XYZ file of C-alpha atoms in Angstrom:
758
model
C -31.560 38.621 6.269
C -35.144 39.427 5.811
C -34.926 41.179 2.270
C -32.875 37.923 0.838
C -35.344 35.183 2.704
C -38.605 37.023 0.462
C -36.343 36.141 -2.453
C -35.840 32.398 -1.635
C -38.309 31.365 -3.478
C -36.937 33.353 -7.089
C -33.142 32.460 -6.758
C -34.844 28.457 -6.536
C -36.398 29.135 -9.734
C -33.422 31.046 -10.987
C -31.440 28.432 -11.354
C -34.517 25.439 -11.951
C -34.185 25.382 -15.523
C -30.483 24.854 -15.584
C -30.748 21.992 -12.925
C -33.450 20.784 -15.558
C -31.108 20.601 -17.972
C -30.329 17.159 -20.039
C -26.845 18.485 -19.873
C -24.520 16.858 -17.207
C -22.485 19.780 -17.494
C -24.980 22.430 -17.646
C -26.415 20.425 -14.385
C -23.016 20.121 -12.566
C -22.250 24.496 -12.970
C -25.367 25.220 -12.171
C -25.395 22.593 -8.675
C -21.624 24.480 -8.406
C -23.521 28.156 -8.438
C -26.625 27.274 -6.600
C -24.184 26.348 -3.784
C -21.823 29.205 -3.409
C -24.889 31.129 -3.693
C -26.268 29.022 -0.305
C -23.216 29.238 1.086
C -22.868 33.188 0.481
C -25.707 34.297 1.692
C -26.756 31.518 4.135
C -23.954 30.198 5.712
C -24.416 31.724 9.376
C -28.095 31.982 9.207
C -29.768 31.991 12.436
C -32.150 28.846 13.319
C -35.016 30.741 12.582
C -34.256 32.084 9.429
C -33.381 28.059 8.364
C -36.468 26.586 9.552
C -38.093 29.029 7.386
C -36.019 28.567 4.449
C -35.934 24.843 5.204
C -40.050 24.871 5.091
C -39.627 27.022 1.401
C -37.106 23.785 -0.022
C -39.808 21.665 1.128
C -42.171 22.730 -0.867
C -40.549 23.533 -3.489
C -39.125 19.547 -3.502
C -42.691 18.595 -3.477
C -44.061 20.533 -6.279
C -40.774 19.267 -8.726
C -41.563 15.609 -7.354
C -44.678 15.437 -7.461
C -44.449 13.443 -10.883
C -42.355 10.593 -10.769
C -42.437 10.491 -14.311
C -40.872 13.634 -15.274
C -36.838 13.024 -14.815
C -35.380 15.874 -15.154
C -37.734 17.961 -12.984
C -37.189 15.158 -10.310
C -33.402 15.217 -10.811
C -33.735 19.433 -10.124
C -35.357 18.573 -6.557
C -32.748 16.237 -5.837
C -29.733 18.477 -6.747
C -31.505 21.240 -4.455
C -31.819 19.154 -1.747
C -27.591 18.176 -1.918
C -26.968 21.879 -2.235
C -28.356 22.333 1.240
C -27.541 19.782 2.980
C -23.503 19.954 2.090
C -24.110 23.679 3.141
C -23.963 23.518 6.799
C -25.301 21.859 9.870
C -28.222 23.505 10.907
C -29.834 23.242 6.951
C -28.535 19.264 7.318
C -29.934 18.800 10.121
C -33.188 20.596 9.407
C -34.015 19.050 5.969
C -33.037 15.382 7.133
C -36.105 15.658 9.622
C -38.589 17.216 6.587
C -37.246 15.752 3.799
C -35.923 11.828 4.141
C -39.792 10.896 4.306
C -40.569 12.350 0.881
C -37.137 10.658 -0.592
C -38.105 7.237 1.203
C -41.913 6.990 -0.528
C -39.908 8.580 -3.894
C -38.136 5.301 -3.764
C -40.909 3.596 -4.734
C -41.745 5.374 -7.972
C -38.687 6.007 -8.879
C -38.346 5.111 -12.882
C -35.156 6.002 -13.897
C -31.836 4.733 -12.916
C -29.440 6.807 -12.654
C -31.769 8.786 -11.086
C -32.513 5.811 -8.232
C -28.963 5.784 -7.126
C -29.186 9.730 -6.212
C -31.899 9.181 -4.653
C -30.526 5.905 -3.195
C -27.398 8.261 -1.280
C -29.508 11.112 -0.462
C -31.678 8.721 1.329
C -28.659 7.597 3.517
C -27.468 10.453 3.701
C -30.017 12.502 5.264
C -30.902 8.940 7.465
C -27.917 9.683 8.855
C -28.679 13.618 10.007
C -32.137 13.273 10.991
C -32.704 14.150 14.709
C -34.486 10.816 15.424
C -33.227 7.163 15.613
C -33.769 7.164 11.890
C -31.229 4.491 11.432
C -33.763 2.269 12.319
C -35.546 3.024 9.282
C -33.119 0.503 7.538
C -34.760 -2.318 8.902
C -37.367 -1.968 6.498
C -35.084 -0.547 3.444
C -33.698 -3.883 3.712
C -36.092 -6.511 3.027
C -37.700 -3.716 0.336
C -34.557 -3.816 -1.377
C -34.401 -8.140 -1.096
C -38.272 -7.765 -2.327
C -37.059 -5.369 -4.929
C -33.978 -8.298 -6.712
C -36.059 -11.480 -6.226
C -36.566 -13.670 -9.388
C -40.091 -12.552 -10.201
C -39.278 -8.902 -9.914
C -40.363 -7.937 -13.679
C -39.315 -4.215 -14.026
C -35.510 -3.828 -14.119
C -35.121 -0.119 -12.560
C -36.626 -1.911 -9.163
C -34.424 -4.660 -9.428
C -31.499 -1.929 -9.593
C -32.514 0.603 -7.027
C -33.202 -2.596 -4.769
C -29.128 -3.382 -5.313
C -27.996 0.426 -4.884
C -30.207 0.618 -2.202
C -28.201 -2.767 -0.494
C -24.637 -1.190 -1.169
C -24.997 2.537 0.253
C -26.449 0.750 3.716
C -23.645 -0.847 3.771
C -21.579 2.244 3.156
C -23.349 4.248 5.362
C -24.075 2.822 8.169
C -22.144 -0.711 8.335
C -23.090 -2.089 11.648
C -26.392 -1.625 11.244
C -26.213 -3.143 7.983
C -24.264 -6.308 9.562
C -27.226 -7.019 12.085
C -29.589 -6.849 9.028
C -28.098 -9.045 6.711
C -27.605 -11.899 9.706
C -27.669 -14.670 9.120
C -25.527 -14.131 5.984
C -25.536 -17.047 3.958
C -29.419 -16.643 4.112
C -28.858 -13.123 2.354
C -26.503 -14.653 0.407
C -29.169 -16.656 -1.253
C -31.514 -13.567 -2.061
C -28.506 -11.944 -3.508
C -26.763 -13.976 -5.896
C -30.395 -14.071 -8.025
C -28.967 -10.447 -9.127
C -25.511 -11.903 -10.080
C -26.922 -13.458 -13.562
C -29.224 -10.600 -13.812
C -30.374 -10.391 -17.534
C -28.933 -6.394 -17.646
C -24.764 -6.077 -17.772
C -25.510 -3.050 -15.330
C -27.211 -4.351 -12.774
C -24.959 -7.283 -12.438
C -22.313 -5.287 -12.381
C -24.045 -3.027 -9.639
C -24.427 -6.554 -7.533
C -20.181 -6.598 -7.710
C -20.583 -3.708 -6.456
C -22.814 -4.166 -3.699
C -20.952 -7.658 -2.982
C -17.511 -5.823 -2.355
C -19.552 -3.768 0.298
C -20.901 -6.100 1.648
C -17.586 -8.153 1.991
C -15.963 -4.920 3.553
C -18.166 -4.824 6.197
C -18.008 -8.363 7.031
C -14.193 -8.691 6.499
C -13.728 -5.860 9.893
C -16.679 -7.747 11.813
C -14.300 -11.284 11.087
C -11.621 -9.031 12.014
C -12.578 -7.765 15.188
C -13.989 -11.735 16.213
C -10.042 -12.819 15.427
C -9.045 -9.932 17.617
C -11.398 -10.750 20.463
C -10.648 -14.875 20.058
C -6.595 -13.304 20.264
C -7.004 -11.646 23.234
C -9.192 -14.496 25.083
C -6.676 -17.238 23.984
C -3.991 -15.561 25.282
C -5.205 -14.402 29.207
C -6.816 -18.402 29.401
C -4.040 -20.054 31.274
C -6.008 -23.701 31.298
C -6.775 -23.678 27.416
C -5.051 -26.386 25.407
C -3.792 -25.908 22.181
C -7.132 -28.235 20.288
C -9.267 -26.213 22.434
C -7.844 -23.120 21.461
C -7.781 -24.487 17.730
C -11.456 -24.958 18.345
C -12.428 -21.902 19.493
C -11.024 -20.378 16.583
C -12.964 -22.070 14.025
C -16.222 -22.139 15.946
C -15.566 -18.002 16.229
C -14.799 -17.600 12.335
C -17.300 -21.176 10.999
C -20.281 -18.383 10.172
C -18.048 -16.012 8.046
C -16.143 -19.212 6.437
C -19.357 -20.440 5.356
C -20.532 -17.808 3.599
C -17.268 -17.337 2.065
C -17.514 -20.848 1.173
C -20.978 -20.029 -0.331
C -19.886 -17.366 -2.430
C -16.935 -19.194 -3.550
C -19.193 -22.223 -4.494
C -21.759 -20.235 -6.333
C -19.203 -17.970 -8.166
C -17.363 -21.869 -9.414
C -21.270 -22.580 -10.079
C -22.110 -20.113 -13.245
C -18.439 -20.530 -14.553
C -19.020 -24.339 -14.857
C -22.309 -23.749 -17.393
C -23.126 -26.365 -19.456
C -20.865 -25.346 -22.688
C -23.079 -27.286 -25.387
C -26.760 -25.190 -24.597
C -27.055 -23.641 -27.761
C -30.630 -22.107 -27.386
C -29.710 -20.208 -24.249
C -26.561 -18.802 -25.248
C -27.281 -15.242 -23.567
C -28.369 -16.392 -20.412
C -25.221 -18.706 -20.176
C -22.727 -15.538 -21.319
C -24.282 -13.463 -18.270
C -23.890 -16.397 -15.685
C -20.307 -16.690 -16.787
C -20.231 -12.818 -16.399
C -21.399 -12.801 -13.199
C -19.538 -15.641 -12.029
C -16.093 -13.758 -13.352
C -17.438 -10.668 -11.391
C -18.047 -12.732 -8.407
C -14.489 -14.083 -8.167
C -12.941 -10.898 -9.140
C -14.832 -9.234 -5.498
C -13.204 -12.431 -3.764
C -9.578 -12.146 -4.989
C -9.716 -8.082 -4.056
C -10.015 -8.966 -0.322
C -7.789 -11.805 -1.037
C -4.409 -9.747 -1.604
C -4.559 -6.350 0.165
C -1.143 -5.610 -0.923
C -2.124 -6.090 -4.664
C -4.687 -3.921 -4.198
C -2.251 -1.016 -2.581
C -0.483 -1.391 -5.805
C -3.521 -0.845 -8.231
C -4.989 2.261 -5.952
C -1.474 3.770 -6.170
C -0.484 3.304 -9.627
C -3.227 3.006 -11.749
C -6.193 5.052 -9.945
C -4.378 8.420 -9.955
C -4.383 8.344 -13.696
C -8.396 8.130 -13.858
C -9.026 10.969 -11.936
C -10.975 13.357 -13.475
C -9.048 16.776 -14.459
C -8.960 19.370 -11.324
C -11.544 22.170 -11.967
C -10.725 25.924 -11.460
C -11.739 26.587 -7.576
C -12.450 30.120 -6.267
C -11.187 31.920 -3.890
C -14.579 31.003 -1.391
C -13.817 27.603 -2.240
C -10.277 27.317 -0.559
C -11.002 29.187 2.310
C -14.109 27.460 2.982
C -11.857 24.426 3.180
C -9.564 26.421 5.401
C -12.328 26.954 7.664
C -14.355 23.484 7.486
C -17.857 25.026 7.676
C -19.651 21.694 6.776
C -20.404 18.595 8.846
C -17.986 19.475 11.206
C -14.906 18.823 8.725
C -13.759 20.781 5.846
C -16.790 21.428 2.982
C -16.583 19.954 -0.121
C -15.665 22.002 -2.826
C -18.572 20.608 -4.776
C -21.737 18.588 -3.743
C -21.291 16.754 -6.726
C -17.966 15.293 -5.371
C -19.955 13.575 -2.501
C -21.826 11.454 -5.059
C -19.005 11.369 -7.351
C -16.525 10.078 -4.650
C -17.943 7.248 -2.638
C -15.221 6.485 0.620
C -16.228 2.859 -0.206
C -13.530 2.916 -3.162
C -10.772 3.805 -0.927
C -11.355 1.301 1.381
C -8.295 -1.805 1.164
C -9.175 -4.418 3.576
C -7.871 -8.285 3.733
C -9.798 -11.614 4.472
C -7.095 -14.221 5.874
C -10.480 -17.180 5.608
C -11.113 -16.262 1.992
C -7.060 -16.008 0.595
C -6.927 -19.508 2.110
C -10.138 -20.292 0.019
C -8.630 -19.026 -2.881
C -5.180 -20.769 -2.157
C -6.824 -24.328 -1.531
C -8.993 -23.662 -4.379
C -5.940 -21.741 -6.753
C -6.099 -24.856 -9.387
C -9.487 -25.538 -10.238
C -9.911 -21.488 -10.428
C -7.392 -20.925 -12.961
C -8.523 -24.098 -15.241
C -11.799 -22.653 -15.253
C -10.995 -19.100 -15.585
C -9.024 -19.705 -18.559
C -11.176 -21.524 -20.213
C -13.162 -18.137 -21.748
C -9.856 -16.156 -23.079
C -11.416 -16.442 -26.388
C -15.491 -15.103 -25.463
C -16.988 -12.889 -28.636
C -18.299 -10.602 -26.039
C -16.168 -8.001 -24.485
C -18.071 -7.730 -21.538
C -16.773 -11.364 -20.444
C -12.714 -10.932 -21.182
C -13.116 -7.429 -19.718
C -13.691 -8.835 -16.084
C -11.356 -11.991 -17.094
C -8.047 -9.474 -17.804
C -8.500 -7.964 -14.374
C -8.928 -11.447 -12.640
C -5.559 -13.386 -14.303
C -2.811 -10.660 -12.524
C -4.514 -10.910 -9.315
C -4.012 -14.342 -9.450
C -0.839 -14.122 -10.897
C -0.436 -12.221 -8.006
C -1.741 -14.805 -5.220
C 0.301 -17.504 -6.503
C 2.960 -16.935 -8.851
C 4.767 -19.738 -8.132
C 2.341 -22.000 -9.107
C 1.038 -19.496 -11.894
C 4.463 -19.737 -13.144
C 5.155 -23.405 -13.249
C 1.536 -23.680 -15.260
C 1.544 -22.548 -19.182
C -0.258 -19.555 -17.629
C 2.074 -16.927 -18.024
C 2.555 -17.189 -21.077
C -1.441 -17.897 -22.171
C -1.968 -14.444 -19.910
C 0.543 -12.642 -21.903
C -0.389 -13.077 -25.026
C -3.965 -12.828 -24.009
C -2.798 -9.390 -23.187
C -1.213 -8.426 -26.256
C -4.398 -9.935 -28.101
C -6.347 -6.953 -25.797
C -3.865 -4.107 -26.756
C -4.474 -4.955 -30.474
C -8.294 -4.412 -29.505
C -10.461 -1.562 -31.236
C -12.174 -0.720 -27.825
C -10.653 2.246 -25.820
C -11.899 0.335 -22.502
C -10.461 -2.860 -23.947
C -6.702 -1.315 -24.325
C -7.127 0.651 -21.048
C -7.512 -2.376 -19.202
C -4.584 -4.590 -20.947
C -1.982 -1.983 -20.096
C -2.891 -2.207 -17.354
C -2.615 -6.136 -16.879
C 0.916 -5.702 -18.559
C 2.230 -3.320 -16.013
C 0.705 -5.676 -13.568
C 1.658 -8.911 -14.533
C 5.251 -7.523 -14.349
C 5.382 -6.248 -10.969
C 3.825 -9.296 -9.682
C 6.615 -11.326 -11.751
C 9.219 -9.284 -10.014
C 7.338 -8.829 -6.506
C 7.772 -12.607 -6.610
C 10.702 -13.667 -7.736
C 12.127 -11.364 -4.912
C 10.786 -13.274 -2.164
C 11.223 -16.300 -3.674
C 14.470 -17.248 -1.452
C 13.981 -20.565 -2.155
C 14.489 -20.196 -6.056
C 11.335 -22.086 -6.683
C 10.111 -19.830 -9.901
C 12.390 -21.159 -12.405
C 10.728 -19.419 -15.508
C 12.551 -16.501 -17.288
C 11.352 -13.067 -15.982
C 8.889 -11.123 -17.783
C 11.594 -8.188 -17.929
C 14.231 -10.068 -19.228
C 13.546 -9.402 -22.916
C 11.711 -5.996 -23.069
C 11.599 -5.946 -27.101
C 8.019 -7.101 -27.280
C 6.745 -4.846 -24.266
C 8.676 -1.779 -25.890
C 7.137 -1.720 -29.026
C 3.743 -2.569 -27.762
C 4.543 0.760 -25.171
C 5.695 2.726 -28.338
C 3.163 1.951 -30.891
C 1.287 3.965 -28.903
C 3.382 7.473 -29.146
C 1.895 7.827 -32.962
C 4.258 10.353 -34.822
C 2.259 14.309 -35.421
C 3.113 14.208 -38.591
C 1.561 10.402 -39.091
C -1.653 11.786 -37.758
C -2.765 14.428 -40.341
C -2.378 11.977 -42.936
C -3.461 8.119 -43.848
C -2.435 5.683 -41.549
C -0.991 2.943 -42.978
C 0.727 0.013 -40.144
C -1.775 -2.131 -39.475
C -1.901 -1.398 -35.539
C -2.403 2.022 -36.082
C -5.015 0.621 -38.954
C -7.013 -1.260 -36.357
C -6.862 1.749 -33.968
C -8.102 4.106 -36.144
C -12.144 3.575 -36.499
C -12.199 3.608 -32.714
C -10.877 7.136 -32.340
C -12.735 8.529 -34.920
C -14.930 10.479 -32.808
C -12.217 12.081 -31.020
C -9.748 12.673 -33.609
C -10.536 15.831 -34.694
C -10.665 17.149 -31.266
C -7.346 16.023 -29.990
C -5.594 16.939 -33.413
C -6.819 20.485 -32.612
C -5.495 20.458 -28.706
C -2.294 18.990 -30.166
C -2.527 21.645 -32.442
C -2.691 24.183 -29.842
C -0.049 22.896 -28.063
C 2.025 22.224 -30.957
C 2.190 26.147 -30.771
C 4.161 26.628 -27.908
C 6.034 23.071 -27.453
C 6.677 21.571 -30.578
C 5.942 18.257 -30.320
C 7.473 14.888 -32.299
C 4.411 12.541 -31.191
C 0.586 12.921 -29.890
C 0.026 12.086 -26.465
C -1.306 8.240 -25.801
C -4.026 7.104 -23.323
C -3.078 7.694 -19.546
C -2.968 3.313 -18.880
C 0.472 3.727 -20.928
C 1.663 5.987 -18.983
C 0.222 3.750 -15.554
C 1.935 0.697 -17.460
C 5.472 2.645 -17.932
C 4.896 3.549 -14.099
C 4.719 -0.114 -12.820
C 7.771 -0.718 -15.407
C 9.659 1.574 -13.585
C 8.845 -0.291 -10.496
C 10.345 -3.492 -11.680
C 13.965 -3.166 -10.853
C 17.280 -2.278 -13.176
C 16.318 -4.594 -16.776
C 13.137 -2.028 -17.126
C 15.012 0.659 -15.949
C 16.687 -0.260 -20.005
C 13.370 -0.268 -21.608
C 12.745 3.434 -19.735
C 15.836 4.938 -21.078
C 14.539 4.399 -24.740
C 11.182 5.137 -24.116
C 12.300 8.827 -22.832
C 12.978 9.945 -25.974
C 8.578 9.285 -26.489
C 7.830 10.474 -22.546
C 9.733 13.754 -23.174
C 8.595 14.791 -26.791
C 4.394 14.155 -26.486
C 3.607 17.324 -24.917
C 2.912 18.135 -21.627
C -0.223 16.963 -19.281
C -1.287 15.717 -15.885
C -0.572 11.626 -16.361
C 2.225 11.999 -18.153
C 3.877 14.128 -15.179
C 2.732 11.579 -12.879
C 4.100 9.332 -14.661
C 7.551 10.648 -14.517
C 7.483 11.851 -11.224
C 6.701 8.725 -9.748
C 9.681 7.249 -11.922
C 12.215 9.826 -10.359
C 10.888 9.214 -6.726
C 11.674 5.224 -7.317
C 15.134 4.301 -5.517
C 15.283 1.420 -8.425
C 15.204 3.629 -11.925
C 18.657 4.663 -12.292
C 20.351 8.262 -11.779
C 21.180 9.426 -14.998
C 17.450 8.713 -16.099
C 16.213 10.424 -13.351
C 18.758 13.543 -15.009
C 17.511 13.050 -18.039
C 13.868 13.396 -17.301
C 14.794 16.393 -15.840
C 16.876 17.932 -18.330
C 13.786 16.728 -20.701
C 11.013 18.502 -18.916
C 13.473 21.871 -18.329
C 13.837 22.106 -21.629
C 10.149 21.798 -22.253
C 9.435 24.034 -20.000
C 11.673 26.692 -20.805
C 10.680 26.037 -24.479
C 6.475 26.606 -23.731
C 7.256 29.807 -20.635
C 9.592 31.715 -23.128
C 7.683 31.120 -26.671
C 6.202 34.450 -27.826
C 2.609 32.990 -27.920
C 2.526 32.281 -24.337
C 1.829 36.133 -23.927
C -0.708 36.358 -26.011
C -3.731 37.985 -24.267
C -6.095 35.708 -26.987
C -5.165 32.562 -25.820
C -7.073 29.524 -26.882
C -8.274 27.182 -23.826
C -5.329 24.186 -24.852
C -2.847 27.276 -24.993
C -4.096 28.427 -21.421
C -4.074 24.752 -19.925
C -0.263 23.796 -21.247
C 1.068 27.333 -19.563
C -0.685 25.974 -16.443
C 0.864 22.453 -16.509
C 4.353 23.622 -17.324
C 3.551 26.239 -14.196
C 2.777 23.609 -12.025
C 5.273 21.112 -13.740
C 8.001 23.838 -11.420
C 6.493 23.062 -8.350
C 5.663 18.596 -8.973
C 9.445 18.338 -9.262
C 12.517 19.209 -7.387
C 14.380 20.605 -10.053
C 18.064 22.048 -8.378
C 18.198 25.951 -7.508
C 20.762 26.201 -10.376
C 18.233 25.309 -12.867
C 15.528 27.762 -11.700
C 17.291 30.887 -10.801
C 17.359 32.949 -12.396
C 16.076 31.693 -15.876
C 12.909 30.503 -14.459
C 12.400 32.865 -11.697
C 12.537 36.255 -13.727
C 10.714 35.016 -16.900
C 7.562 34.221 -14.228
C 8.341 38.015 -12.212
C 8.615 40.051 -15.649
C 5.989 38.253 -17.899
C 3.190 35.625 -16.088
C 2.514 37.169 -12.987
C 0.863 39.777 -14.090
C -0.666 37.815 -17.395
C -4.129 38.697 -19.022
C -5.133 35.453 -18.096
C -6.567 35.371 -14.252
C -6.130 31.153 -14.233
C -2.541 32.386 -15.338
C -1.760 34.828 -12.897
C -2.554 32.815 -9.977
C -0.579 29.955 -11.018
C 2.025 32.015 -11.763
C 1.855 33.204 -8.083
C 1.724 29.856 -6.360
C 4.315 28.806 -8.731
C 7.208 31.875 -8.271
C 6.550 32.315 -4.185
C 6.583 28.421 -4.025
C 10.385 28.706 -6.066
C 11.556 31.711 -3.881
C 10.316 29.951 -0.561
C 12.920 26.933 -2.413
C 15.816 29.230 -2.869
C 15.245 30.751 0.927
C 16.430 27.354 2.402
C 20.084 27.834 3.934
C 23.110 26.386 1.349
C 24.470 23.511 2.261
C 28.071 23.475 4.361
C 29.728 22.419 1.406
C 29.004 25.169 -0.598
C 29.604 27.839 2.072
C 32.937 26.258 2.720
C 34.648 26.487 -0.660
C 34.199 30.185 -1.264
C 32.975 32.020 1.819
C 33.440 35.882 0.621
C 31.517 35.221 -2.686
C 28.657 32.641 -1.447
C 28.208 35.657 0.642
C 27.514 38.265 -1.939
C 25.581 35.929 -4.047
C 23.346 35.138 -0.748
C 22.612 38.997 -0.319
C 21.718 39.292 -3.906
C 19.547 36.764 -4.382
C 18.124 37.905 -0.877
C 17.680 41.324 -2.200
C 16.420 40.279 -5.583
C 13.846 38.015 -3.454
C 12.688 41.400 -1.370
C 12.097 43.090 -4.894
C 10.023 40.066 -6.268
C 8.361 40.222 -3.134
C 7.014 43.087 -3.219
C 5.837 43.226 -6.369
C 3.808 40.578 -5.897
C 2.393 42.295 -2.446
C 1.234 44.907 -5.211
C -0.501 42.734 -7.196
C -2.571 41.362 -3.959
C -3.460 44.976 -3.147
C -4.228 46.415 -6.484
C -5.480 42.777 -9.002
C -9.440 43.713 -9.575
C -9.702 39.715 -9.152
C -10.707 38.878 -5.641
C -8.961 35.571 -6.627
C -5.710 36.648 -7.484
C -5.781 38.853 -4.686
C -6.822 36.238 -2.222
C -3.875 33.695 -3.349
C -1.368 36.439 -2.898
C -2.020 36.614 0.649
C -2.601 33.045 1.377
C 0.984 32.209 -0.601
C 2.482 34.756 1.345
C 1.961 33.719 5.131
C 4.659 31.250 5.513
C 8.767 32.192 5.291
C 8.550 35.489 3.904
C 8.103 37.922 7.302
C 11.590 39.704 7.261
C 10.213 41.168 3.714
C 6.402 42.088 4.778
C 8.395 43.782 8.094
C 9.743 46.687 5.683
C 8.144 49.905 5.865
C 6.551 49.762 2.180
C 5.046 45.955 2.447
C 3.392 46.693 6.011
C 1.876 49.936 4.362
C 0.252 47.559 1.533
C -0.864 45.223 4.672
C -2.938 47.326 6.337
C -3.968 49.146 2.591
C -5.894 45.191 2.070
C -7.672 45.346 5.503
C -10.212 47.265 3.480
C -10.632 44.473 0.816
C -14.230 43.906 0.099
C -13.672 40.361 0.424
C -13.861 39.523 4.183
C -11.870 36.283 3.550
C -9.038 38.669 2.009
C -9.161 41.043 4.828
C -8.649 37.786 6.999
C -5.541 36.754 5.442
C -3.950 40.179 5.938
C -4.569 40.543 9.326
C -3.086 36.845 10.086
C -0.152 38.337 8.302
C 0.052 41.736 9.718
C-alpha cells in the first residue's frame, strides 16, 4: 500500500488532462476510470492511509481551484472530489471535513453556470458528511442565496447559483430548509423575483426550485394534517365547528402561501397586452407565470404525475452503458454509504432523487379546482405565441388541466382547441416541440378514457377521443418514414417540414439504419421515442384504441429494434385491455425479427460495426424481456445461442448470450403443467429427460467458458448466472472439477462466486 501511496499524486495527474477536457464524453470516461482505480486500490485502506491520501487530495484541489476563471481546471478538481466521496465512508467523512470550507468559499467566486450547479451539489453532499454539526451551515447559505437572487443582482451566474443553492438544500436537508424559509410568504416574495428573470434558464431553474420547495411544504402539510386528525379523533368534547376551526387554523399558513403562489402566477398571465415597448419583458413574465402554474398543477393530481412517470420518463432514460464485473460485484456487496455504490460517480449528479418524488396537496388541489375556469381562460389565450418557450410550457399544462377536471373541460370548447393545438405542434420544425406534442396527445387520450370510466353519472356528453382514431393514426403513421424515401428527396408536405430540423442527424441515422438493415430488413425508419410513449398511452385507452394498434403493428414490427420500441411493445403485451390476438401478433412479429437477426451469417462476423453489435445485443435482451412460450424458444433459439454466440468474438455479445441462454434454460427447467403431463405421460417423460440431458451439456459448456475465457467480465457473468437453479448439473464430477479449478482465478470477485457455488 505504501508504494501506491507514493505514486498517488502521479495517479491524479494521469487523469487530470482528460478531466479538464472540454469534451463531456472524455470527462465522463476519465471520471469513471479514476473512480475504478480508487475503488480497486483504496476501498479497504486503513485510516492512516486514508488521512494521508485525503491531505494529498486537498492539496490537489487547492491548486486546481486557485484560479476561479479557469473553468476546466476547476471542473477537474470537482470531479476528483466526486470520485473520492463515492469511494467509501472513510474517504467521505475525511474529505467532507477538509473540502467543504474550500467549496463554500469557491461558491462566492464561480463564474460558470454549469460549474456552479456542480459546486452546489457537491457542497450539499459534503455538508451531510461532515463530523461536526455542519447542517447549521445551511443557515448561512439560505440568506446568501436570497441575496444573490435579489432584483439588484446584475450578474446572471450569481442569480443562477442562488436559485440552485436553494433547490439543492431543499433536496439535501428538507427539515432544515423548511425552518430556514419560514415564514414562507416572506420567502416566496424574494423567490418570485427569479420567476420573471430576463434569462430563460434561470426561470426554468426557478421552476425546479419551486418544485423542490413545494415537496418540502406538502410533506410538512401532510404531517400536520395527520396530527390534527389524530387530535380530533381522540378529543371527546370538540364540536364540529371547533374541529373545522382547528384544521383551518393549522393549515392557514400553508393555504396563504399556496394562494400567494397562485395569485403571483395569475398576475404574470394578466399582463397588459397593449404594451409594445416591453414585449420581451412581457413574454418573460408570461413564461414565468406558466412555469409556476405548471408546478402547482403537478402537485394537484398525483395520479396524473404517476402516469407521466410510468409511461413517459422511461423513454427518456439514457441508453444503458456497458458495465464491468467490478461494477456488478460492487453493487452486490454495497461498499459505499452503507448502501449500493453508484456504478458511476456522475449518477449522483445526473439522477437526483427529487425527480422521482410524487406528492399531492389537498389545499393546492382545492385552489386549482376553485379557480379552474379562470386558469383555463387565461392559459388558452397564449396558444398562438410565436416564441417556442411559451407553447412548450402550455402543452405541458393543458393535459394536466384536462385531467384535473375533465368534466368541465369537456363541456367547453377546450378539448377541441387543445387537440388542434397539439396537432399543430406535431407538425413543428423543432424536435422538442414534436416530442412534447406526442406526449400531450397520449395524455389527453388517457385522461379522456379515465374520466369517462369514473363518470358514473354520465355527465360527460362529448364524443370520446378514441371514437374516431383516423387522425390520430395518421399522425402516428407519418412518423414511420419508409426507408426508400430517406435516401431520396422527400416530397410530402409533412416530411418536407421535418427535413430541415433533422438535417444534422439524418446522415448518422441513415448509417445506423443501414447497419441494422444488413441484419434485419426494415421497411421504415424508427421514429422518436415520444411516438412510442404516445402509442403506449393509447394502448391504455381500451378496445377502441386496440383497432388503431392493430394497424400500427405493420409499422412497429418493421422499423428495426431499439430500447424504446421494446419498452412500448412490452407494456402493450402486459395491458389487460389489449386484445389477445394483438399480443400474439406482437410476439410472432418479434420472434421473426429475432430469428432474422440471430440466424443472419453477418451476426457471426468478427468485424461487426457498432450498429450491428447494438442490434444483436438488443435482440438477445429481447429474448429475456418478453415472456415467449417455451415451444417458441426451444430448440431454435437455444441452439443458435449455444452454437454461435456464447463464444462470439465480441466480449459484450458473449456476455449477453450467456445471460440470455441461462435465462431461457431456467424457464425450461420449470415443471410442466399437469395438463401437458396427462395427455401422454410416457412421451412427456422421454421429452423431459432429453431436455435435461441437453441442458446439462449446455451448462457444462458454459461453465467451461467461465474457466477458460480470457476476459474476466465473461468469466464473472458465467458464475453469476449459474448461481441458482443449476445445482443439479453443477454437482456432477466434471462440473465440480471446473469449479475447484476456478478457485485459483486471478480475480477475487470470481473466486468468491465460485466458492459460493461449491
